[in-house]
Amino acid sequence: MSNSPEKTSYHHGELYNSLLNAAHSMLAEGGIEALSLRKLAEQVGVSRTAPYHHFKDKNELLCALAADGFKRKQAAIAQLSLHSTSNPTQQFKDFVYDYIKHATANPELYDLMFGRPIWKTGSSNPQLQSHAYPVFQQQLALIKSWQQQGVLDSEADTLRLSQVIWSTLHGLTRLVIDGIYDSSDSNSHQVKAMCDCAIKQFLSAAKG
Amino acid sequence: MSNSPEKTSYHHGELYNSLLNAAHSMLAEGGIEALSLRKLAEQVGVSRTAPYHHFKDKNELLCALAADGFKRKQAAIAQLSLHSTSNPTQQFKDFVYDYIKHATANPELYDLMFGRPIWKTGSSNPQLQSHAYPVFQQQLALIKSWQQQGVLDSEADTLRLSQVIWSTLHGLTRLVIDGIYDSSDSNSHQVKAMCDCAIKQFLSAAKG
DNA sequence: CAATCAATCTTGACGCTGTCAAAATATAAG
DNA sequence: CTTATATTTTGACAGCGTCAAGATTGATTG
């Protein structure tokens, strides 16, 4: 959308944000693989090495992009918590649906945020971590409250249960967006069925 | 290990297998990222474009490598099924432990077998699919039997439950091997705890 | 055995990538 | 105005996947 103002001046002035914006849409279109610094620079109207004065690395750009994604994810979850008009069981269901919905709506962004390249040892930025960690804390708080309300297994250790539920959602998402499940025909219908099955497992475990 | 016989003859004779072997160890050392056709050719002692007479693409080599992994995985699961001396509940636990154990022991191979690059639309080889599909069928059969024996929720649709359990194991594996969980200190201890929590959830759901 | 053919391997080249070094230019500070 | 600092540029390097054309070998057939 709002990529480059096409300034003709030597100094761009808004290079940092312009690069991030352009990177965002380029990521959405072709994934991490198609995201190259050179194409990015060209699209913003600047030479190939200009970005290196705002991002030390390609990795640093990816981290900044992912950090931005975590910031928005946190806001989305927070807004979901505010809409607590429904009963806690329905809240948990909505939490699951929303997780898969957001992830499958922006598969390339999800792939970046939770992918190897930026989390591999030595790659993860302190700035990235500071944005990602609160999101997990947020999820942990939600699950703790659901445990206290008897929706989820109250005997389980909250941290472990959070990790397991997250694993289930993450795994389901990855299997879908990585193409291991065929996304040809009525895929969303099957994904919905998988979510419901997962929900049922966690809910019944609470009544053991 | 047994990489190249260093034949000086023009025709290598065993190029296909030599490439696969070299690729296997190169993958284990540096991951997909570090696996380049050129380095591979050099290591086997052949020119850069020689591999193209045995693999149409780099993608085709990756598919062959992954297919080999699936073949071995199938054999491993089959052997696990034969060791059915223990009770079915313990069998299910061992199945979970083994999944994570094998995946974390060969993280780079797992990343290849269940990663985007080879499953992305248009990348997956028919040969790859024919090796991967039976593995899922195998897991589905196991889960069906555990359902019939009352270990897992017998009311759930077998296909959906298989997908959910697989999602949990896959997600847990990915979070670990992708570096999202810090693998610094006593990691295996925490992973064990997560597995136990997941197992408990699925077992209690059967007694709902 | 000799000639032909197909399989295999090599050299050369192209465009793409990330990134460093050094030079040019614009802005800010003294 | 001069000096320093931040920003951008051009040039260059090594690496990558891969195509095209030529060289070499092993197998096939007359």
PDB file of N, CA and C in Angstrom, chain A residues 123-175:
ATOM      1  N   SER A 123      20.658 -15.932  16.215  1.00  0.00           N
ATOM      2  CA  SER A 123      19.923 -15.060  15.309  1.00  0.00           C
ATOM      3  C   SER A 123      18.936 -14.164  16.045  1.00  0.00           C
ATOM      4  N   SER A 124      18.405 -14.646  17.155  1.00  0.00           N
ATOM      5  CA  SER A 124      17.304 -13.921  17.790  1.00  0.00           C
ATOM      6  C   SER A 124      17.799 -12.630  18.432  1.00  0.00           C
ATOM      7  N   ASN A 125      17.135 -11.578  18.065  1.00  0.00           N
ATOM      8  CA  ASN A 125      17.424 -10.236  18.510  1.00  0.00           C
ATOM      9  C   ASN A 125      16.867 -10.016  19.926  1.00  0.00           C
ATOM     10  N   PRO A 126      17.555  -9.246  20.782  1.00  0.00           N
ATOM     11  CA  PRO A 126      16.976  -8.882  22.083  1.00  0.00           C
ATOM     12  C   PRO A 126      15.648  -8.138  21.919  1.00  0.00           C
ATOM     13  N   GLN A 127      15.608  -7.261  20.914  1.00  0.00           N
ATOM     14  CA  GLN A 127      14.382  -6.510  20.646  1.00  0.00           C
ATOM     15  C   GLN A 127      13.244  -7.458  20.267  1.00  0.00           C
ATOM     16  N   LEU A 128      13.578  -8.450  19.452  1.00  0.00           N
ATOM     17  CA  LEU A 128      12.571  -9.439  19.064  1.00  0.00           C
ATOM     18  C   LEU A 128      12.058 -10.189  20.284  1.00  0.00           C
ATOM     19  N   GLN A 129      12.983 -10.633  21.125  1.00  0.00           N
ATOM     20  CA  GLN A 129      12.593 -11.380  22.315  1.00  0.00           C
ATOM     21  C   GLN A 129      11.702 -10.554  23.221  1.00  0.00           C
ATOM     22  N   SER A 130      12.016  -9.281  23.344  1.00  0.00           N
ATOM     23  CA  SER A 130      11.239  -8.433  24.247  1.00  0.00           C
ATOM     24  C   SER A 130       9.818  -8.231  23.734  1.00  0.00           C
ATOM     25  N   HIS A 131       9.622  -8.405  22.437  1.00  0.00           N
ATOM     26  CA  HIS A 131       8.262  -8.294  21.903  1.00  0.00           C
ATOM     27  C   HIS A 131       7.540  -9.642  21.899  1.00  0.00           C
ATOM     28  N   ALA A 132       8.305 -10.707  21.772  1.00  0.00           N
ATOM     29  CA  ALA A 132       7.671 -12.026  21.663  1.00  0.00           C
ATOM     30  C   ALA A 132       7.303 -12.587  23.033  1.00  0.00           C
ATOM     31  N   TYR A 133       8.139 -12.337  24.011  1.00  0.00           N
ATOM     32  CA  TYR A 133       7.927 -12.940  25.324  1.00  0.00           C
ATOM     33  C   TYR A 133       6.578 -12.569  25.941  1.00  0.00           C
ATOM     34  N   PRO A 134       6.185 -11.286  25.918  1.00  0.00           N
ATOM     35  CA  PRO A 134       4.893 -10.915  26.504  1.00  0.00           C
ATOM     36  C   PRO A 134       3.716 -11.661  25.896  1.00  0.00           C
ATOM     37  N   VAL A 135       3.823 -12.015  24.617  1.00  0.00           N
ATOM     38  CA  VAL A 135       2.721 -12.732  23.975  1.00  0.00           C
ATOM     39  C   VAL A 135       2.514 -14.088  24.640  1.00  0.00           C
ATOM     40  N   PHE A 136       3.620 -14.760  24.917  1.00  0.00           N
ATOM     41  CA  PHE A 136       3.494 -16.057  25.578  1.00  0.00           C
ATOM     42  C   PHE A 136       2.979 -15.874  27.004  1.00  0.00           C
ATOM     43  N   GLN A 137       3.445 -14.836  27.686  1.00  0.00           N
ATOM     44  CA  GLN A 137       2.967 -14.539  29.036  1.00  0.00           C
ATOM     45  C   GLN A 137       1.458 -14.300  29.040  1.00  0.00           C
ATOM     46  N   GLN A 138       1.016 -13.615  27.986  1.00  0.00           N
ATOM     47  CA  GLN A 138      -0.401 -13.318  27.819  1.00  0.00           C
ATOM     48  C   GLN A 138      -1.207 -14.617  27.717  1.00  0.00           C
ATOM     49  N   GLN A 139      -0.751 -15.500  26.858  1.00  0.00           N
ATOM     50  CA  GLN A 139      -1.432 -16.773  26.665  1.00  0.00           C
ATOM     51  C   GLN A 139      -1.438 -17.571  27.961  1.00  0.00           C
ATOM     52  N   LEU A 140      -0.310 -17.512  28.673  1.00  0.00           N
ATOM     53  CA  LEU A 140      -0.206 -18.239  29.928  1.00  0.00           C
ATOM     54  C   LEU A 140      -1.229 -17.725  30.934  1.00  0.00           C
ATOM     55  N   ALA A 141      -1.423 -16.412  30.985  1.00  0.00           N
ATOM     56  CA  ALA A 141      -2.388 -15.833  31.917  1.00  0.00           C
ATOM     57  C   ALA A 141      -3.806 -16.279  31.577  1.00  0.00           C
ATOM     58  N   LEU A 142      -4.107 -16.301  30.280  1.00  0.00           N
ATOM     59  CA  LEU A 142      -5.441 -16.732  29.854  1.00  0.00           C
ATOM     60  C   LEU A 142      -5.699 -18.168  30.281  1.00  0.00           C
ATOM     61  N   ILE A 143      -4.753 -19.019  30.031  1.00  0.00           N
ATOM     62  CA  ILE A 143      -4.928 -20.438  30.344  1.00  0.00           C
ATOM     63  C   ILE A 143      -5.039 -20.646  31.845  1.00  0.00           C
ATOM     64  N   LYS A 144      -4.290 -19.861  32.593  1.00  0.00           N
ATOM     65  CA  LYS A 144      -4.385 -19.960  34.050  1.00  0.00           C
ATOM     66  C   LYS A 144      -5.807 -19.621  34.514  1.00  0.00           C
ATOM     67  N   SER A 145      -6.380 -18.584  33.928  1.00  0.00           N
ATOM     68  CA  SER A 145      -7.737 -18.200  34.342  1.00  0.00           C
ATOM     69  C   SER A 145      -8.736 -19.278  33.937  1.00  0.00           C
ATOM     70  N   TRP A 146      -8.524 -19.879  32.765  1.00  0.00           N
ATOM     71  CA  TRP A 146      -9.434 -20.948  32.346  1.00  0.00           C
ATOM     72  C   TRP A 146      -9.300 -22.167  33.257  1.00  0.00           C
ATOM     73  N   GLN A 147      -8.107 -22.385  33.735  1.00  0.00           N
ATOM     74  CA  GLN A 147      -7.932 -23.470  34.695  1.00  0.00           C
ATOM     75  C   GLN A 147      -8.710 -23.178  35.979  1.00  0.00           C
ATOM     76  N   GLN A 148      -8.585 -21.938  36.450  1.00  0.00           N
ATOM     77  CA  GLN A 148      -9.250 -21.556  37.701  1.00  0.00           C
ATOM     78  C   GLN A 148     -10.765 -21.613  37.563  1.00  0.00           C
ATOM     79  N   GLN A 149     -11.253 -21.395  36.348  1.00  0.00           N
ATOM     80  CA  GLN A 149     -12.698 -21.417  36.116  1.00  0.00           C
ATOM     81  C   GLN A 149     -13.194 -22.817  35.783  1.00  0.00           C
ATOM     82  N   GLY A 150     -12.288 -23.780  35.805  1.00  0.00           N
ATOM     83  CA  GLY A 150     -12.685 -25.160  35.587  1.00  0.00           C
ATOM     84  C   GLY A 150     -12.877 -25.551  34.141  1.00  0.00           C
ATOM     85  N   VAL A 151     -12.493 -24.670  33.237  1.00  0.00           N
ATOM     86  CA  VAL A 151     -12.631 -24.998  31.818  1.00  0.00           C
ATOM     87  C   VAL A 151     -11.527 -25.959  31.383  1.00  0.00           C
ATOM     88  N   LEU A 152     -10.326 -25.707  31.882  1.00  0.00           N
ATOM     89  CA  LEU A 152      -9.195 -26.577  31.553  1.00  0.00           C
ATOM     90  C   LEU A 152      -8.743 -27.311  32.812  1.00  0.00           C
ATOM     91  N   ASP A 153      -7.996 -28.363  32.594  1.00  0.00           N
ATOM     92  CA  ASP A 153      -7.513 -29.217  33.675  1.00  0.00           C
ATOM     93  C   ASP A 153      -6.809 -28.378  34.747  1.00  0.00           C
ATOM     94  N   SER A 154      -7.445 -28.266  35.918  1.00  0.00           N
ATOM     95  CA  SER A 154      -6.893 -27.396  36.959  1.00  0.00           C
ATOM     96  C   SER A 154      -5.747 -28.075  37.713  1.00  0.00           C
ATOM     97  N   GLU A 155      -5.591 -29.372  37.524  1.00  0.00           N
ATOM     98  CA  GLU A 155      -4.517 -30.081  38.221  1.00  0.00           C
ATOM     99  C   GLU A 155      -3.184 -29.951  37.498  1.00  0.00           C
ATOM    100  N   ALA A 156      -3.254 -29.643  36.217  1.00  0.00           N
ATOM    101  CA  ALA A 156      -2.023 -29.581  35.427  1.00  0.00           C
ATOM    102  C   ALA A 156      -1.219 -28.333  35.783  1.00  0.00           C
ATOM    103  N   ASP A 157       0.103 -28.453  35.658  1.00  0.00           N
ATOM    104  CA  ASP A 157       0.971 -27.291  35.834  1.00  0.00           C
ATOM    105  C   ASP A 157       0.678 -26.282  34.720  1.00  0.00           C
ATOM    106  N   THR A 158       0.435 -25.041  35.117  1.00  0.00           N
ATOM    107  CA  THR A 158      -0.006 -24.034  34.140  1.00  0.00           C
ATOM    108  C   THR A 158       1.005 -23.838  33.020  1.00  0.00           C
ATOM    109  N   LEU A 159       2.276 -23.773  33.381  1.00  0.00           N
ATOM    110  CA  LEU A 159       3.298 -23.580  32.354  1.00  0.00           C
ATOM    111  C   LEU A 159       3.295 -24.725  31.357  1.00  0.00           C
ATOM    112  N   ARG A 160       3.255 -25.949  31.875  1.00  0.00           N
ATOM    113  CA  ARG A 160       3.277 -27.115  30.978  1.00  0.00           C
ATOM    114  C   ARG A 160       2.044 -27.161  30.099  1.00  0.00           C
ATOM    115  N   LEU A 161       0.892 -26.904  30.694  1.00  0.00           N
ATOM    116  CA  LEU A 161      -0.341 -26.937  29.919  1.00  0.00           C
ATOM    117  C   LEU A 161      -0.325 -25.872  28.830  1.00  0.00           C
ATOM    118  N   SER A 162       0.187 -24.705  29.174  1.00  0.00           N
ATOM    119  CA  SER A 162       0.303 -23.642  28.175  1.00  0.00           C
ATOM    120  C   SER A 162       1.183 -24.091  27.016  1.00  0.00           C
ATOM    121  N   GLN A 163       2.291 -24.717  27.359  1.00  0.00           N
ATOM    122  CA  GLN A 163       3.212 -25.161  26.319  1.00  0.00           C
ATOM    123  C   GLN A 163       2.584 -26.236  25.444  1.00  0.00           C
ATOM    124  N   VAL A 164       1.797 -27.116  26.079  1.00  0.00           N
ATOM    125  CA  VAL A 164       1.174 -28.195  25.308  1.00  0.00           C
ATOM    126  C   VAL A 164       0.092 -27.638  24.381  1.00  0.00           C
ATOM    127  N   ILE A 165      -0.742 -26.763  24.908  1.00  0.00           N
ATOM    128  CA  ILE A 165      -1.799 -26.175  24.077  1.00  0.00           C
ATOM    129  C   ILE A 165      -1.181 -25.359  22.941  1.00  0.00           C
ATOM    130  N   TRP A 166      -0.158 -24.611  23.289  1.00  0.00           N
ATOM    131  CA  TRP A 166       0.523 -23.844  22.257  1.00  0.00           C
ATOM    132  C   TRP A 166       1.110 -24.774  21.193  1.00  0.00           C
ATOM    133  N   SER A 167       1.697 -25.865  21.664  1.00  0.00           N
ATOM    134  CA  SER A 167       2.257 -26.834  20.715  1.00  0.00           C
ATOM    135  C   SER A 167       1.190 -27.346  19.767  1.00  0.00           C
ATOM    136  N   THR A 168       0.028 -27.652  20.306  1.00  0.00           N
ATOM    137  CA  THR A 168      -1.047 -28.178  19.465  1.00  0.00           C
ATOM    138  C   THR A 168      -1.458 -27.147  18.411  1.00  0.00           C
ATOM    139  N   LEU A 169      -1.651 -25.925  18.855  1.00  0.00           N
ATOM    140  CA  LEU A 169      -2.062 -24.884  17.913  1.00  0.00           C
ATOM    141  C   LEU A 169      -0.958 -24.598  16.898  1.00  0.00           C
ATOM    142  N   HIS A 170       0.253 -24.540  17.398  1.00  0.00           N
ATOM    143  CA  HIS A 170       1.385 -24.271  16.512  1.00  0.00           C
ATOM    144  C   HIS A 170       1.573 -25.396  15.499  1.00  0.00           C
ATOM    145  N   GLY A 171       1.503 -26.613  15.973  1.00  0.00           N
ATOM    146  CA  GLY A 171       1.669 -27.755  15.085  1.00  0.00           C
ATOM    147  C   GLY A 171       0.583 -27.815  14.039  1.00  0.00           C
ATOM    148  N   LEU A 172      -0.651 -27.595  14.458  1.00  0.00           N
ATOM    149  CA  LEU A 172      -1.753 -27.609  13.516  1.00  0.00           C
ATOM    150  C   LEU A 172      -1.563 -26.520  12.459  1.00  0.00           C
ATOM    151  N   THR A 173      -1.188 -25.356  12.935  1.00  0.00           N
ATOM    152  CA  THR A 173      -0.958 -24.252  11.997  1.00  0.00           C
ATOM    153  C   THR A 173       0.126 -24.598  10.991  1.00  0.00           C
ATOM    154  N   ARG A 174       1.235 -25.101  11.488  1.00  0.00           N
ATOM    155  CA  ARG A 174       2.360 -25.399  10.604  1.00  0.00           C
ATOM    156  C   ARG A 174       1.996 -26.469   9.584  1.00  0.00           C
ATOM    157  N   LEU A 175       1.319 -27.500  10.025  1.00  0.00           N
ATOM    158  CA  LEU A 175       0.949 -28.557   9.088  1.00  0.00           C
ATOM    159  C   LEU A 175       0.082 -28.001   7.968  1.00  0.00           C
TER     160      LEU A 175
END
